[in-house]
mmCIF file of C-alpha atoms in Angstrom:
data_model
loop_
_atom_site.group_PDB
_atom_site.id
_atom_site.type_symbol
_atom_site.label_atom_id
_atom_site.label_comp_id
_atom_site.label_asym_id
_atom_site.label_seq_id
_atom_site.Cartn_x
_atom_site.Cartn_y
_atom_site.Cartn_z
ATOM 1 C CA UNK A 1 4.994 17.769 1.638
ATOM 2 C CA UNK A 2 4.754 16.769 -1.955
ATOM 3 C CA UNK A 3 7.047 14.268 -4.144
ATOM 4 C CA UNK A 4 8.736 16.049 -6.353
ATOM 5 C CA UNK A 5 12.281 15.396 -8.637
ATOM 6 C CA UNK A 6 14.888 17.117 -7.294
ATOM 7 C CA UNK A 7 15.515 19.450 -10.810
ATOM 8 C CA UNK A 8 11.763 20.509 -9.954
ATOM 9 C CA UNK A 9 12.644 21.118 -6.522
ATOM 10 C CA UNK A 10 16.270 23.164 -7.362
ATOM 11 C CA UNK A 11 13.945 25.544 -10.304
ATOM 12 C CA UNK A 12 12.185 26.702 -7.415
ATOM 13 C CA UNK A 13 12.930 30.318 -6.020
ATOM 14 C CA UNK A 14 10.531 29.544 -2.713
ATOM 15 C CA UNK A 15 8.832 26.340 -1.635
ATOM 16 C CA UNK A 16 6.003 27.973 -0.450
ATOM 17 C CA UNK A 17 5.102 29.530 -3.684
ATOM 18 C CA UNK A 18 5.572 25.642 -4.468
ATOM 19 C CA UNK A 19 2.198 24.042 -5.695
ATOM 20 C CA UNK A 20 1.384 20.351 -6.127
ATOM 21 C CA UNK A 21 1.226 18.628 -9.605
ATOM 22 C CA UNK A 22 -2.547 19.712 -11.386
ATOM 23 C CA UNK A 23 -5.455 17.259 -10.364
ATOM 24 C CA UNK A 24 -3.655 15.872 -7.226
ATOM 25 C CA UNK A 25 -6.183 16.604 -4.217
ATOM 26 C CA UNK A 26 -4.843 17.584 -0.641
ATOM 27 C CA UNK A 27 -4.454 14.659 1.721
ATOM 28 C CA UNK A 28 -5.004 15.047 5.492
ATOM 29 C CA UNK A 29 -3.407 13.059 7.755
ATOM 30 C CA UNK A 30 -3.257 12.492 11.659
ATOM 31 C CA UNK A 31 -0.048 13.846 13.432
ATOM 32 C CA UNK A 32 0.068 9.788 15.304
ATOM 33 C CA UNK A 33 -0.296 8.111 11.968
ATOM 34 C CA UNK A 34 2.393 9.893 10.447
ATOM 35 C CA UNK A 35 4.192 9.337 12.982
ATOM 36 C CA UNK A 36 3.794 5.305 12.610
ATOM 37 C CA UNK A 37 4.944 5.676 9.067
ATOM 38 C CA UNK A 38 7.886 7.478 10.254
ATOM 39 C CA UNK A 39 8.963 5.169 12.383
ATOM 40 C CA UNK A 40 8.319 1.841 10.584
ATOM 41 C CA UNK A 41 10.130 3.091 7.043
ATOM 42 C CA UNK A 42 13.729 4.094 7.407
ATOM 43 C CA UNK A 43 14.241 6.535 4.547
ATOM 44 C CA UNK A 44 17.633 7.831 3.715
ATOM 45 C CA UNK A 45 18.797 10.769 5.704
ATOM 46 C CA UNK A 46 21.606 13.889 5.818
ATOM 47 C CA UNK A 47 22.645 15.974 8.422
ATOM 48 C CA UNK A 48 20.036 19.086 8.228
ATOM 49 C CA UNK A 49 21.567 23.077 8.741
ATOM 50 C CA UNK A 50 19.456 25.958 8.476
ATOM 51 C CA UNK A 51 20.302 29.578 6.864
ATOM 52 C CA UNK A 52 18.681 32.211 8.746
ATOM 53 C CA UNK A 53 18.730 35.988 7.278
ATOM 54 C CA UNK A 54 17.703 39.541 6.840
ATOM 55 C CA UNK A 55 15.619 40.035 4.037
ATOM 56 C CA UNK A 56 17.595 41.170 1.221
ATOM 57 C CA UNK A 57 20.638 39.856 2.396
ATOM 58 C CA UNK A 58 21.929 37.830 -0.373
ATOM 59 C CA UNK A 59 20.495 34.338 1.275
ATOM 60 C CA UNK A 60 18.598 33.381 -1.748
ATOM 61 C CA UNK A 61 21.657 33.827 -4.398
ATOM 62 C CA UNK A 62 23.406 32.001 -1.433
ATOM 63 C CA UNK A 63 20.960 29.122 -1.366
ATOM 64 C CA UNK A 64 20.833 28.863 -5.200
ATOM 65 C CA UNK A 65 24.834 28.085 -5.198
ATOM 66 C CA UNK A 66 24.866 25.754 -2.738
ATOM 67 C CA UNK A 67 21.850 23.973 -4.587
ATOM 68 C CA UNK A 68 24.234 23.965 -7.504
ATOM 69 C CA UNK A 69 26.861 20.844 -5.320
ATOM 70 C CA UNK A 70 25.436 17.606 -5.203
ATOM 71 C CA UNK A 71 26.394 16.969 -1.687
ATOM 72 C CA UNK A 72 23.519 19.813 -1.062
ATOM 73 C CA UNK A 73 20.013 19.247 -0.905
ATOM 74 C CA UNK A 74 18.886 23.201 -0.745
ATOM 75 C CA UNK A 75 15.005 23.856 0.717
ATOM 76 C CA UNK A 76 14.148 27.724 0.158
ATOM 77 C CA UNK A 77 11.486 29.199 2.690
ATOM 78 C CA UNK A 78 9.409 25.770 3.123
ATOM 79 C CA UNK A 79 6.032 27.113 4.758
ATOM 80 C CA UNK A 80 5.761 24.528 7.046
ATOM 81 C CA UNK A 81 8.587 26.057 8.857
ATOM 82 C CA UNK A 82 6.492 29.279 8.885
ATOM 83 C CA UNK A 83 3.208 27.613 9.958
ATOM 84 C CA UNK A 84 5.628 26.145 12.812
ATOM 85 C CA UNK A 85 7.341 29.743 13.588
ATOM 86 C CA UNK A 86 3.608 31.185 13.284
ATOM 87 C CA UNK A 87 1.622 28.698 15.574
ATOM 88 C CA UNK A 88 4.860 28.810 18.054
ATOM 89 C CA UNK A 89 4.221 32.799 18.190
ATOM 90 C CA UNK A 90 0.302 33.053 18.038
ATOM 91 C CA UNK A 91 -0.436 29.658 20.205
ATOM 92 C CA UNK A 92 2.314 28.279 21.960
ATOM 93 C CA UNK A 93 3.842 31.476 23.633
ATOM 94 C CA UNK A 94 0.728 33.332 23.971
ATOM 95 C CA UNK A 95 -1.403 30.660 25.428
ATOM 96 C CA UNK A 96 1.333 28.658 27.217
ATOM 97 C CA UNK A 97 -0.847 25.621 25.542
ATOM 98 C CA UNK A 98 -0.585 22.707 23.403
ATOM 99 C CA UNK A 99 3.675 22.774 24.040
ATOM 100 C CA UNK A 100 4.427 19.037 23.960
ATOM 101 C CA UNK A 101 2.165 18.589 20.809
ATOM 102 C CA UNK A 102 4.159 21.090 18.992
ATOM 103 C CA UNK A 103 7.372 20.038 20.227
ATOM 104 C CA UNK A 104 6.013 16.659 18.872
ATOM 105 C CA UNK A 105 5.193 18.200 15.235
ATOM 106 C CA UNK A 106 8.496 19.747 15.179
ATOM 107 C CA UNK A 107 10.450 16.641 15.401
ATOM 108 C CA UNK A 108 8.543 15.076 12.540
ATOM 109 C CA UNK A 109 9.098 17.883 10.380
ATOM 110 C CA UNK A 110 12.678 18.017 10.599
ATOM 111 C CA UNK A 111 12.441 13.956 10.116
ATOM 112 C CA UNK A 112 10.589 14.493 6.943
ATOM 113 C CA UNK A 113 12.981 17.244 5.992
ATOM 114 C CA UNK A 114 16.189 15.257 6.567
ATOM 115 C CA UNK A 115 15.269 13.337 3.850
ATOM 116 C CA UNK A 116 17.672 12.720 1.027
ATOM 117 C CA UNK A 117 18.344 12.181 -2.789
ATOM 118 C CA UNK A 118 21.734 10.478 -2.231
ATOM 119 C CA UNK A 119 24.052 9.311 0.592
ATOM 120 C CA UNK A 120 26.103 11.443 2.437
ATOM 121 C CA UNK A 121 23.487 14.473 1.206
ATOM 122 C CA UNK A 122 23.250 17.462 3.566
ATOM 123 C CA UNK A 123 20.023 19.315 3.721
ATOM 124 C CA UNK A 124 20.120 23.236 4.276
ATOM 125 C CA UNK A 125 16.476 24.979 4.967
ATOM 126 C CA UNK A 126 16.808 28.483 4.399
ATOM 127 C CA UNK A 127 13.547 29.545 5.646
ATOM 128 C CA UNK A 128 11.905 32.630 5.328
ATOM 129 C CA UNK A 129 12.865 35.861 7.686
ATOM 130 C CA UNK A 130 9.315 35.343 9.943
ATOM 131 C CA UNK A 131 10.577 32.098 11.346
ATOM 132 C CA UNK A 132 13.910 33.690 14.057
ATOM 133 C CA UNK A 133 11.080 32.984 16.862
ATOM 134 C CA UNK A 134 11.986 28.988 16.191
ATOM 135 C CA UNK A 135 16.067 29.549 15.372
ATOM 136 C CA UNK A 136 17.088 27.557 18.622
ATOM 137 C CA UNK A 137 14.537 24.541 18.606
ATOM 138 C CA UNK A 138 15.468 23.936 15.060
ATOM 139 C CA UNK A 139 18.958 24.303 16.077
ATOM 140 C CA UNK A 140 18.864 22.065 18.877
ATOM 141 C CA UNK A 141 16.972 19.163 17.213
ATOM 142 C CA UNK A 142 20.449 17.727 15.762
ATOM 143 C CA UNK A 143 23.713 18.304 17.651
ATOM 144 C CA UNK A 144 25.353 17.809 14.251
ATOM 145 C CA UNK A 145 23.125 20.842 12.946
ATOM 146 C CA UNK A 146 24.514 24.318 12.108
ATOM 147 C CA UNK A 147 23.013 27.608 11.897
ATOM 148 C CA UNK A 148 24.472 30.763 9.343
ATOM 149 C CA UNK A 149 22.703 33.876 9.755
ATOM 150 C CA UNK A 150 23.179 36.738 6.829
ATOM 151 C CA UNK A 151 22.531 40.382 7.924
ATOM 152 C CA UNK A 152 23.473 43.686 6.816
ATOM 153 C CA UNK A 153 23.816 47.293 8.758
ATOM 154 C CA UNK A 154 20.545 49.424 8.553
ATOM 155 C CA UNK A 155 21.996 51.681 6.152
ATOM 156 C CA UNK A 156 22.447 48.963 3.777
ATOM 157 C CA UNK A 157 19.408 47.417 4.420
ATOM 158 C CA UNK A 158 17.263 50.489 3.751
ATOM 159 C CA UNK A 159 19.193 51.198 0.181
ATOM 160 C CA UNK A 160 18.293 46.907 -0.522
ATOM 161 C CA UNK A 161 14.345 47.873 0.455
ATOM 162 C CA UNK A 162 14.253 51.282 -1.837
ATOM 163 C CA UNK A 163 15.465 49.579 -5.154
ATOM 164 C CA UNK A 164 12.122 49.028 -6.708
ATOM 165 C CA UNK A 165 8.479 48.849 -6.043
ATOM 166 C CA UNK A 166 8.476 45.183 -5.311
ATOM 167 C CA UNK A 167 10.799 45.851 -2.327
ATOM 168 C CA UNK A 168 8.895 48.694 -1.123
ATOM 169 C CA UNK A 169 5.748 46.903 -0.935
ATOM 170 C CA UNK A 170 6.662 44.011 1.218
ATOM 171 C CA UNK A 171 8.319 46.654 3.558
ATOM 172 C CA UNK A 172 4.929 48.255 3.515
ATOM 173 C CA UNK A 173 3.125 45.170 4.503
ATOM 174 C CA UNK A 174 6.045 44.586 7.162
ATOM 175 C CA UNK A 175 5.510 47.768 8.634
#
């Protein structure tokens, strides 16, 4: 999570390509700590709905739009709702370990996420098409939450991946 201005944060096509102002140095900090800090400062908060997709499915000229009304706070492909979906997949549901913990890191993210610019702001995380394995849990954090999810039919979805080599090589590496 960085501070950023939210006409920094709308120019963005992906968060993850996202990278911190220049000179500013990583900080790490413990899961309970944050978790204090949470807690003690009330910060200003919106109802949080999610935009799951195909790839190439018109999400991110969706997302850009809604970025475009005030009432919208837009967050395209965070990674730390990949590095959720990922360690969910490759720890959690392998392993059968750590559960509670990530349950745990879950609920703060979405806390951190809910965050706001203005009153009465909605958030919408669009994250990236890797992250279906966490759909639900995000979806049952908030009962005021809502979930779109943008598809096509294979035949359409093959003529999206052919349209130029960009497309073709993420299939590639999908494949």
């Amino acid at each position: 999570f960085i501070r950023t201005r939210r006409n920094r944060l709308k120019q963005e096509t992906f968060l993850f390509e996202m990278v911190p102002p220049s000179g500013k140095a990583d900080i790490e900090v413990d899961l309970d700590s944050l978790l204090q800090v949470d807690e003690k400062e009330p910060l200003q908060r919106g109802e949080i709905h999610y935009i799951f997709m195909t790839p190439f499915s018109g999400s991110t000229l969706l997302a850009r739009c809604l970025d475009e009304l005030p009432q919208c706070l837009v967050l395209k492909e965070p990674s730390i709702i990949y590095q959720l979906a990922y360690y969910k997949r490759d720890i959690v549901d392998k392993y059968g370990a750590l559960s509670k913990e990530w349950q745990q890191c879950v609920d703060l993210v979405i806390r951190l996420m809910e965050r706001t610019y203005s009153p009465g702001q909605k958030v919408i995380i669009k994250p990236n098409d890797e992250s279906f394995n966490i759909a639900n849990t995000l979806l049952a954090s908030r009962n005021s939450s809502r979930l779109l999810f943008l598809y096509m039919d294979l035949p359409t979805f093959l003529a999206q991946a052919i349209k130029d080599e960009t497309r073709q090589t993420w299939v590639k590496t999908r494949v």
